[in-house]
């Protein structure tokens, strides 16, 4: 029952993502049919730098719906059930998560850094994980003995904790990802989901810098914190503070 480290892998994304977004934006402002432009884009007749500049300029106007045509798919492991519950609250996305009904060989777990750095807290946490794992195994065996058999796992899993490690495949379009990064890269986000978001953002920046180089916590784009003074972390002045100075 070991502690499981975080791993985030980009499995796939829409082919030619920059050109597809460029073509989608152009259709909004272009009298012709972008399908006629598409072969030229794929052949490199319109420079990628020119495409990126056009896309960036339109995004600055606030028009961002065409980026929904491109999606990214990630495989994530080494996160807790507590973390996955936060991620799946982002509803414009698709998820495929490891089942606790069918995967029963081990119970890996995630330990919060604040607990891990305190020896007595870490020892107590690990002891509890051992106890839970033992209780889970005992309950499963008892249920099998009483005829529950293949259904034993689905009842025994009720004792598994929020710390139990899970694996999940996530697909989001670019617009959903930008919103996800706005919220989850913020220093006020819970440490584990922020760690996942930061790792996903690094992969997105490699694959599609024109869209994601400026992505991240909302304050980094605005230059001020959109939260009230009560919730601001102090990295940036709040909007109210800026207005008071003006």
Short mmCIF file of the C-alpha atoms (twelve columns), coordinates in Angstrom:
data_MODEL
# 
_entry.id   MODEL 
# 
loop_
_atom_site.group_PDB 
_atom_site.id 
_atom_site.type_symbol 
_atom_site.label_atom_id 
_atom_site.label_alt_id 
_atom_site.label_comp_id 
_atom_site.label_asym_id 
_atom_site.label_seq_id 
_atom_site.Cartn_x 
_atom_site.Cartn_y 
_atom_site.Cartn_z 
_atom_site.pdbx_PDB_model_num 
ATOM 1   C CA . UNK A 1   0.000   0.000   0.000   1 
ATOM 2   C CA . UNK A 2   2.564   2.597   -1.103  1 
ATOM 3   C CA . UNK A 3   2.204   6.323   -1.517  1 
ATOM 4   C CA . UNK A 4   1.651   7.133   -5.191  1 
ATOM 5   C CA . UNK A 5   3.379   10.076  -6.946  1 
ATOM 6   C CA . UNK A 6   1.553   12.333  -9.382  1 
ATOM 7   C CA . UNK A 7   1.953   11.603  -13.078 1 
ATOM 8   C CA . UNK A 8   0.281   13.624  -15.845 1 
ATOM 9   C CA . UNK A 9   0.654   12.568  -19.482 1 
ATOM 10  C CA . UNK A 10  -0.795  14.234  -22.577 1 
ATOM 11  C CA . UNK A 11  -2.248  11.344  -24.588 1 
ATOM 12  C CA . UNK A 12  -3.574  13.223  -27.569 1 
ATOM 13  C CA . UNK A 13  -4.883  16.490  -28.919 1 
ATOM 14  C CA . UNK A 14  -6.764  17.607  -32.009 1 
ATOM 15  C CA . UNK A 15  -4.426  17.444  -35.035 1 
ATOM 16  C CA . UNK A 16  -3.070  20.758  -36.378 1 
ATOM 17  C CA . UNK A 17  -4.618  22.645  -33.452 1 
ATOM 18  C CA . UNK A 18  -3.280  26.102  -34.302 1 
ATOM 19  C CA . UNK A 19  -4.393  25.905  -37.924 1 
ATOM 20  C CA . UNK A 20  -7.842  24.657  -36.914 1 
ATOM 21  C CA . UNK A 21  -8.316  27.529  -34.469 1 
ATOM 22  C CA . UNK A 22  -6.988  29.992  -37.039 1 
ATOM 23  C CA . UNK A 23  -9.406  28.687  -39.675 1 
ATOM 24  C CA . UNK A 24  -12.302 28.832  -37.199 1 
ATOM 25  C CA . UNK A 25  -11.539 32.429  -36.303 1 
ATOM 26  C CA . UNK A 26  -11.088 33.385  -39.957 1 
ATOM 27  C CA . UNK A 27  -14.482 31.940  -40.874 1 
ATOM 28  C CA . UNK A 28  -16.063 34.447  -38.504 1 
ATOM 29  C CA . UNK A 29  -14.521 37.381  -40.382 1 
ATOM 30  C CA . UNK A 30  -13.843 35.947  -43.855 1 
ATOM 31  C CA . UNK A 31  -16.291 36.214  -46.785 1 
ATOM 32  C CA . UNK A 32  -15.057 32.976  -48.340 1 
ATOM 33  C CA . UNK A 33  -15.240 29.349  -47.245 1 
ATOM 34  C CA . UNK A 34  -12.378 28.278  -44.983 1 
ATOM 35  C CA . UNK A 35  -12.436 24.747  -46.411 1 
ATOM 36  C CA . UNK A 36  -10.779 26.285  -49.463 1 
ATOM 37  C CA . UNK A 37  -8.095  27.757  -47.212 1 
ATOM 38  C CA . UNK A 38  -7.490  24.538  -45.261 1 
ATOM 39  C CA . UNK A 39  -5.132  22.795  -47.757 1 
ATOM 40  C CA . UNK A 40  -2.970  25.930  -47.793 1 
ATOM 41  C CA . UNK A 41  -2.797  25.900  -44.002 1 
ATOM 42  C CA . UNK A 42  -1.746  22.256  -43.930 1 
ATOM 43  C CA . UNK A 43  0.842   22.890  -46.664 1 
ATOM 44  C CA . UNK A 44  2.390   25.713  -44.640 1 
ATOM 45  C CA . UNK A 45  1.521   28.409  -47.167 1 
ATOM 46  C CA . UNK A 46  0.311   30.604  -44.316 1 
ATOM 47  C CA . UNK A 47  3.131   30.902  -41.781 1 
ATOM 48  C CA . UNK A 48  2.427   29.545  -38.334 1 
ATOM 49  C CA . UNK A 49  3.732   32.756  -36.798 1 
ATOM 50  C CA . UNK A 50  1.157   34.719  -38.799 1 
ATOM 51  C CA . UNK A 51  -1.566  32.302  -37.657 1 
ATOM 52  C CA . UNK A 52  -0.481  32.662  -34.027 1 
ATOM 53  C CA . UNK A 53  -0.434  36.462  -34.226 1 
ATOM 54  C CA . UNK A 54  -3.922  36.550  -35.739 1 
ATOM 55  C CA . UNK A 55  -5.313  34.174  -33.114 1 
ATOM 56  C CA . UNK A 56  -3.699  36.136  -30.269 1 
ATOM 57  C CA . UNK A 57  -5.050  39.441  -31.551 1 
ATOM 58  C CA . UNK A 58  -8.607  38.113  -31.767 1 
ATOM 59  C CA . UNK A 59  -8.396  36.514  -28.323 1 
ATOM 60  C CA . UNK A 60  -7.409  39.886  -26.880 1 
ATOM 61  C CA . UNK A 61  -10.775 41.223  -28.054 1 
ATOM 62  C CA . UNK A 62  -12.555 38.683  -25.843 1 
ATOM 63  C CA . UNK A 63  -13.730 36.487  -28.715 1 
ATOM 64  C CA . UNK A 64  -12.702 32.989  -27.656 1 
ATOM 65  C CA . UNK A 65  -15.451 30.527  -28.644 1 
ATOM 66  C CA . UNK A 66  -13.562 29.128  -31.726 1 
ATOM 67  C CA . UNK A 67  -10.923 27.587  -29.452 1 
ATOM 68  C CA . UNK A 68  -13.579 25.042  -28.444 1 
ATOM 69  C CA . UNK A 69  -12.893 23.179  -31.701 1 
ATOM 70  C CA . UNK A 70  -9.598  21.862  -30.251 1 
ATOM 71  C CA . UNK A 71  -9.446  19.400  -27.361 1 
ATOM 72  C CA . UNK A 72  -6.731  17.781  -25.257 1 
ATOM 73  C CA . UNK A 73  -6.805  14.370  -23.571 1 
ATOM 74  C CA . UNK A 74  -4.709  13.653  -20.468 1 
ATOM 75  C CA . UNK A 75  -4.023  10.544  -18.401 1 
ATOM 76  C CA . UNK A 76  -3.551  11.335  -14.725 1 
ATOM 77  C CA . UNK A 77  -2.487  9.018   -11.924 1 
ATOM 78  C CA . UNK A 78  -1.340  9.534   -8.373  1 
ATOM 79  C CA . UNK A 79  -4.202  11.789  -7.329  1 
ATOM 80  C CA . UNK A 80  -6.540  11.276  -4.407  1 
ATOM 81  C CA . UNK A 81  -10.267 10.769  -4.635  1 
ATOM 82  C CA . UNK A 82  -10.538 14.156  -2.907  1 
ATOM 83  C CA . UNK A 83  -8.740  15.708  -5.877  1 
ATOM 84  C CA . UNK A 84  -10.700 13.857  -8.551  1 
ATOM 85  C CA . UNK A 85  -13.955 15.041  -6.962  1 
ATOM 86  C CA . UNK A 86  -12.799 18.620  -7.538  1 
ATOM 87  C CA . UNK A 87  -11.749 17.980  -11.134 1 
ATOM 88  C CA . UNK A 88  -15.018 16.367  -12.232 1 
ATOM 89  C CA . UNK A 89  -16.924 19.453  -11.093 1 
ATOM 90  C CA . UNK A 90  -15.724 21.013  -14.337 1 
ATOM 91  C CA . UNK A 91  -18.708 19.892  -16.368 1 
ATOM 92  C CA . UNK A 92  -17.725 20.723  -19.962 1 
ATOM 93  C CA . UNK A 93  -15.331 17.790  -20.133 1 
ATOM 94  C CA . UNK A 94  -15.237 14.002  -20.471 1 
ATOM 95  C CA . UNK A 95  -13.889 11.675  -17.787 1 
ATOM 96  C CA . UNK A 96  -13.052 7.986   -17.499 1 
ATOM 97  C CA . UNK A 97  -12.047 7.095   -13.948 1 
ATOM 98  C CA . UNK A 98  -10.681 3.910   -12.441 1 
ATOM 99  C CA . UNK A 99  -13.437 1.971   -10.701 1 
ATOM 100 C CA . UNK A 100 -13.157 0.915   -7.062  1 
ATOM 101 C CA . UNK A 101 -15.663 -1.865  -7.808  1 
ATOM 102 C CA . UNK A 102 -13.378 -3.671  -10.242 1 
ATOM 103 C CA . UNK A 103 -9.815  -2.612  -9.304  1 
ATOM 104 C CA . UNK A 104 -9.155  -4.068  -5.883  1 
ATOM 105 C CA . UNK A 105 -5.587  -5.391  -5.813  1 
ATOM 106 C CA . UNK A 106 -4.040  -2.540  -3.840  1 
ATOM 107 C CA . UNK A 107 -4.958  0.696   -2.126  1 
ATOM 108 C CA . UNK A 108 -2.260  3.196   -2.959  1 
ATOM 109 C CA . UNK A 109 -2.728  6.601   -1.395  1 
ATOM 110 C CA . UNK A 110 -1.744  10.263  -1.508  1 
ATOM 111 C CA . UNK A 111 -0.381  11.981  1.591   1 
ATOM 112 C CA . UNK A 112 -0.676  15.772  1.959   1 
ATOM 113 C CA . UNK A 113 2.722   17.536  2.177   1 
ATOM 114 C CA . UNK A 114 1.701   19.281  5.409   1 
ATOM 115 C CA . UNK A 115 1.211   15.866  7.023   1 
ATOM 116 C CA . UNK A 116 4.268   14.287  5.415   1 
ATOM 117 C CA . UNK A 117 6.691   16.875  6.826   1 
ATOM 118 C CA . UNK A 118 5.610   16.262  10.436  1 
ATOM 119 C CA . UNK A 119 6.960   12.852  11.534  1 
ATOM 120 C CA . UNK A 120 4.243   12.102  14.099  1 
ATOM 121 C CA . UNK A 121 1.482   13.190  11.722  1 
ATOM 122 C CA . UNK A 122 2.927   11.084  8.898   1 
ATOM 123 C CA . UNK A 123 3.219   8.047   11.188  1 
ATOM 124 C CA . UNK A 124 -0.397  8.394   12.316  1 
ATOM 125 C CA . UNK A 125 -1.591  8.879   8.736   1 
ATOM 126 C CA . UNK A 126 0.255   5.801   7.472   1 
ATOM 127 C CA . UNK A 127 -1.004  3.724   10.397  1 
ATOM 128 C CA . UNK A 128 -4.568  4.700   9.501   1 
ATOM 129 C CA . UNK A 129 -3.992  3.763   5.856   1 
ATOM 130 C CA . UNK A 130 -2.776  0.336   6.980   1 
ATOM 131 C CA . UNK A 131 -5.817  -0.093  9.215   1 
ATOM 132 C CA . UNK A 132 -8.193  0.895   6.428   1 
ATOM 133 C CA . UNK A 133 -6.540  -1.450  3.960   1 
ATOM 134 C CA . UNK A 134 -6.802  -4.295  6.451   1 
ATOM 135 C CA . UNK A 135 -10.441 -3.482  7.222   1 
ATOM 136 C CA . UNK A 136 -11.252 -3.394  3.517   1 
ATOM 137 C CA . UNK A 137 -9.691  -6.814  2.976   1 
ATOM 138 C CA . UNK A 138 -11.442 -8.264  6.027   1 
ATOM 139 C CA . UNK A 139 -14.848 -6.931  4.975   1 
ATOM 140 C CA . UNK A 140 -14.421 -8.244  1.467   1 
ATOM 141 C CA . UNK A 141 -13.533 -11.712 2.753   1 
ATOM 142 C CA . UNK A 142 -16.471 -11.722 5.181   1 
ATOM 143 C CA . UNK A 143 -18.898 -10.677 2.466   1 
ATOM 144 C CA . UNK A 144 -17.617 -13.400 0.152   1 
ATOM 145 C CA . UNK A 145 -18.075 -15.960 2.908   1 
ATOM 146 C CA . UNK A 146 -21.681 -14.824 3.286   1 
ATOM 147 C CA . UNK A 147 -22.489 -15.216 -0.400  1 
ATOM 148 C CA . UNK A 148 -21.817 -11.661 -1.655  1 
ATOM 149 C CA . UNK A 149 -18.992 -13.015 -3.842  1 
ATOM 150 C CA . UNK A 150 -18.425 -10.778 -6.907  1 
ATOM 151 C CA . UNK A 151 -20.421 -7.978  -5.271  1 
ATOM 152 C CA . UNK A 152 -18.240 -7.879  -2.159  1 
ATOM 153 C CA . UNK A 153 -15.947 -5.170  -3.554  1 
ATOM 154 C CA . UNK A 154 -18.721 -2.636  -4.109  1 
ATOM 155 C CA . UNK A 155 -19.735 -2.802  -0.424  1 
ATOM 156 C CA . UNK A 156 -16.289 -3.161  1.139   1 
ATOM 157 C CA . UNK A 157 -15.092 -0.023  -0.699  1 
ATOM 158 C CA . UNK A 158 -17.291 2.148   1.522   1 
ATOM 159 C CA . UNK A 159 -14.470 2.225   4.082   1 
ATOM 160 C CA . UNK A 160 -11.890 3.532   1.590   1 
ATOM 161 C CA . UNK A 161 -10.744 7.091   2.398   1 
ATOM 162 C CA . UNK A 162 -10.499 10.318  0.410   1 
ATOM 163 C CA . UNK A 163 -6.741  9.714   0.288   1 
ATOM 164 C CA . UNK A 164 -7.169  6.578   -1.847  1 
ATOM 165 C CA . UNK A 165 -5.252  6.995   -5.099  1 
ATOM 166 C CA . UNK A 166 -7.135  7.015   -8.375  1 
ATOM 167 C CA . UNK A 167 -6.409  7.253   -12.094 1 
ATOM 168 C CA . UNK A 168 -8.443  9.219   -14.600 1 
ATOM 169 C CA . UNK A 169 -8.522  10.176  -18.275 1 
ATOM 170 C CA . UNK A 170 -9.604  13.780  -18.878 1 
ATOM 171 C CA . UNK A 171 -10.634 15.415  -22.151 1 
ATOM 172 C CA . UNK A 172 -11.333 19.152  -22.301 1 
ATOM 173 C CA . UNK A 173 -11.582 21.627  -25.122 1 
ATOM 174 C CA . UNK A 174 -9.294  24.661  -25.042 1 
ATOM 175 C CA . UNK A 175 -11.926 27.018  -23.708 1 
ATOM 176 C CA . UNK A 176 -12.698 24.694  -20.807 1 
ATOM 177 C CA . UNK A 177 -8.988  24.264  -20.156 1 
ATOM 178 C CA . UNK A 178 -8.447  28.023  -20.005 1 
ATOM 179 C CA . UNK A 179 -11.256 28.286  -17.450 1 
ATOM 180 C CA . UNK A 180 -9.853  25.304  -15.529 1 
ATOM 181 C CA . UNK A 181 -6.420  26.964  -15.366 1 
ATOM 182 C CA . UNK A 182 -7.964  30.302  -14.330 1 
ATOM 183 C CA . UNK A 183 -9.418  28.657  -11.247 1 
ATOM 184 C CA . UNK A 184 -7.101  25.789  -10.418 1 
ATOM 185 C CA . UNK A 185 -3.704  27.467  -10.974 1 
ATOM 186 C CA . UNK A 186 -4.698  30.122  -8.434  1 
ATOM 187 C CA . UNK A 187 -2.797  29.996  -5.156  1 
ATOM 188 C CA . UNK A 188 -6.165  29.750  -3.379  1 
ATOM 189 C CA . UNK A 189 -6.881  26.450  -5.117  1 
ATOM 190 C CA . UNK A 190 -6.282  23.314  -3.060  1 
ATOM 191 C CA . UNK A 191 -2.630  22.233  -3.342  1 
ATOM 192 C CA . UNK A 192 -3.251  18.900  -5.083  1 
ATOM 193 C CA . UNK A 193 -5.588  20.082  -7.828  1 
ATOM 194 C CA . UNK A 194 -3.266  23.059  -8.392  1 
ATOM 195 C CA . UNK A 195 -0.384  20.641  -8.878  1 
ATOM 196 C CA . UNK A 196 -2.422  18.726  -11.480 1 
ATOM 197 C CA . UNK A 197 -3.445  21.947  -13.239 1 
ATOM 198 C CA . UNK A 198 0.149   23.200  -13.362 1 
ATOM 199 C CA . UNK A 199 1.302   19.911  -14.906 1 
ATOM 200 C CA . UNK A 200 -1.505  19.971  -17.489 1 
ATOM 201 C CA . UNK A 201 -0.719  23.589  -18.351 1 
ATOM 202 C CA . UNK A 202 2.940   22.750  -18.997 1 
ATOM 203 C CA . UNK A 203 1.856   20.126  -21.545 1 
ATOM 204 C CA . UNK A 204 -0.611  22.508  -23.190 1 
ATOM 205 C CA . UNK A 205 2.036   25.207  -23.546 1 
ATOM 206 C CA . UNK A 206 4.333   22.791  -25.342 1 
ATOM 207 C CA . UNK A 207 1.624   21.712  -27.757 1 
ATOM 208 C CA . UNK A 208 -0.171  25.016  -28.400 1 
ATOM 209 C CA . UNK A 209 1.764   28.041  -27.105 1 
ATOM 210 C CA . UNK A 210 -0.346  30.554  -29.048 1 
ATOM 211 C CA . UNK A 211 -3.286  29.720  -26.803 1 
ATOM 212 C CA . UNK A 212 -1.665  28.650  -23.548 1 
ATOM 213 C CA . UNK A 213 1.483   30.743  -23.089 1 
ATOM 214 C CA . UNK A 214 -0.589  33.389  -21.330 1 
ATOM 215 C CA . UNK A 215 -2.865  30.894  -19.563 1 
ATOM 216 C CA . UNK A 216 -2.857  30.356  -15.833 1 
ATOM 217 C CA . UNK A 217 -4.383  31.979  -12.778 1 
ATOM 218 C CA . UNK A 218 -6.744  34.793  -13.683 1 
ATOM 219 C CA . UNK A 219 -4.697  37.392  -11.821 1 
ATOM 220 C CA . UNK A 220 -1.688  36.751  -14.056 1 
ATOM 221 C CA . UNK A 221 -3.711  37.813  -17.099 1 
ATOM 222 C CA . UNK A 222 -5.529  40.728  -15.493 1 
ATOM 223 C CA . UNK A 223 -2.615  42.171  -13.536 1 
ATOM 224 C CA . UNK A 224 -4.822  42.334  -10.454 1 
ATOM 225 C CA . UNK A 225 -6.675  39.891  -8.217  1 
ATOM 226 C CA . UNK A 226 -10.368 39.505  -9.136  1 
ATOM 227 C CA . UNK A 227 -11.122 38.243  -5.618  1 
ATOM 228 C CA . UNK A 228 -12.256 40.504  -2.802  1 
ATOM 229 C CA . UNK A 229 -9.667  41.670  -0.270  1 
ATOM 230 C CA . UNK A 230 -10.878 38.946  2.093   1 
ATOM 231 C CA . UNK A 231 -9.817  36.182  -0.308  1 
ATOM 232 C CA . UNK A 232 -6.833  37.754  -2.096  1 
ATOM 233 C CA . UNK A 233 -3.490  36.031  -1.579  1 
ATOM 234 C CA . UNK A 234 -1.426  39.215  -1.936  1 
ATOM 235 C CA . UNK A 235 0.460   38.381  -5.141  1 
ATOM 236 C CA . UNK A 236 -1.446  41.107  -6.998  1 
ATOM 237 C CA . UNK A 237 -3.422  44.144  -5.810  1 
ATOM 238 C CA . UNK A 238 -7.180  43.697  -5.795  1 
ATOM 239 C CA . UNK A 239 -9.421  45.560  -8.216  1 
ATOM 240 C CA . UNK A 240 -10.732 47.655  -5.319  1 
ATOM 241 C CA . UNK A 241 -7.176  48.629  -4.364  1 
ATOM 242 C CA . UNK A 242 -6.423  49.751  -7.896  1 
ATOM 243 C CA . UNK A 243 -9.602  51.825  -8.086  1 
ATOM 244 C CA . UNK A 244 -8.818  53.491  -4.772  1 
ATOM 245 C CA . UNK A 245 -5.375  54.486  -6.056  1 
ATOM 246 C CA . UNK A 246 -6.779  55.901  -9.300  1 
# 
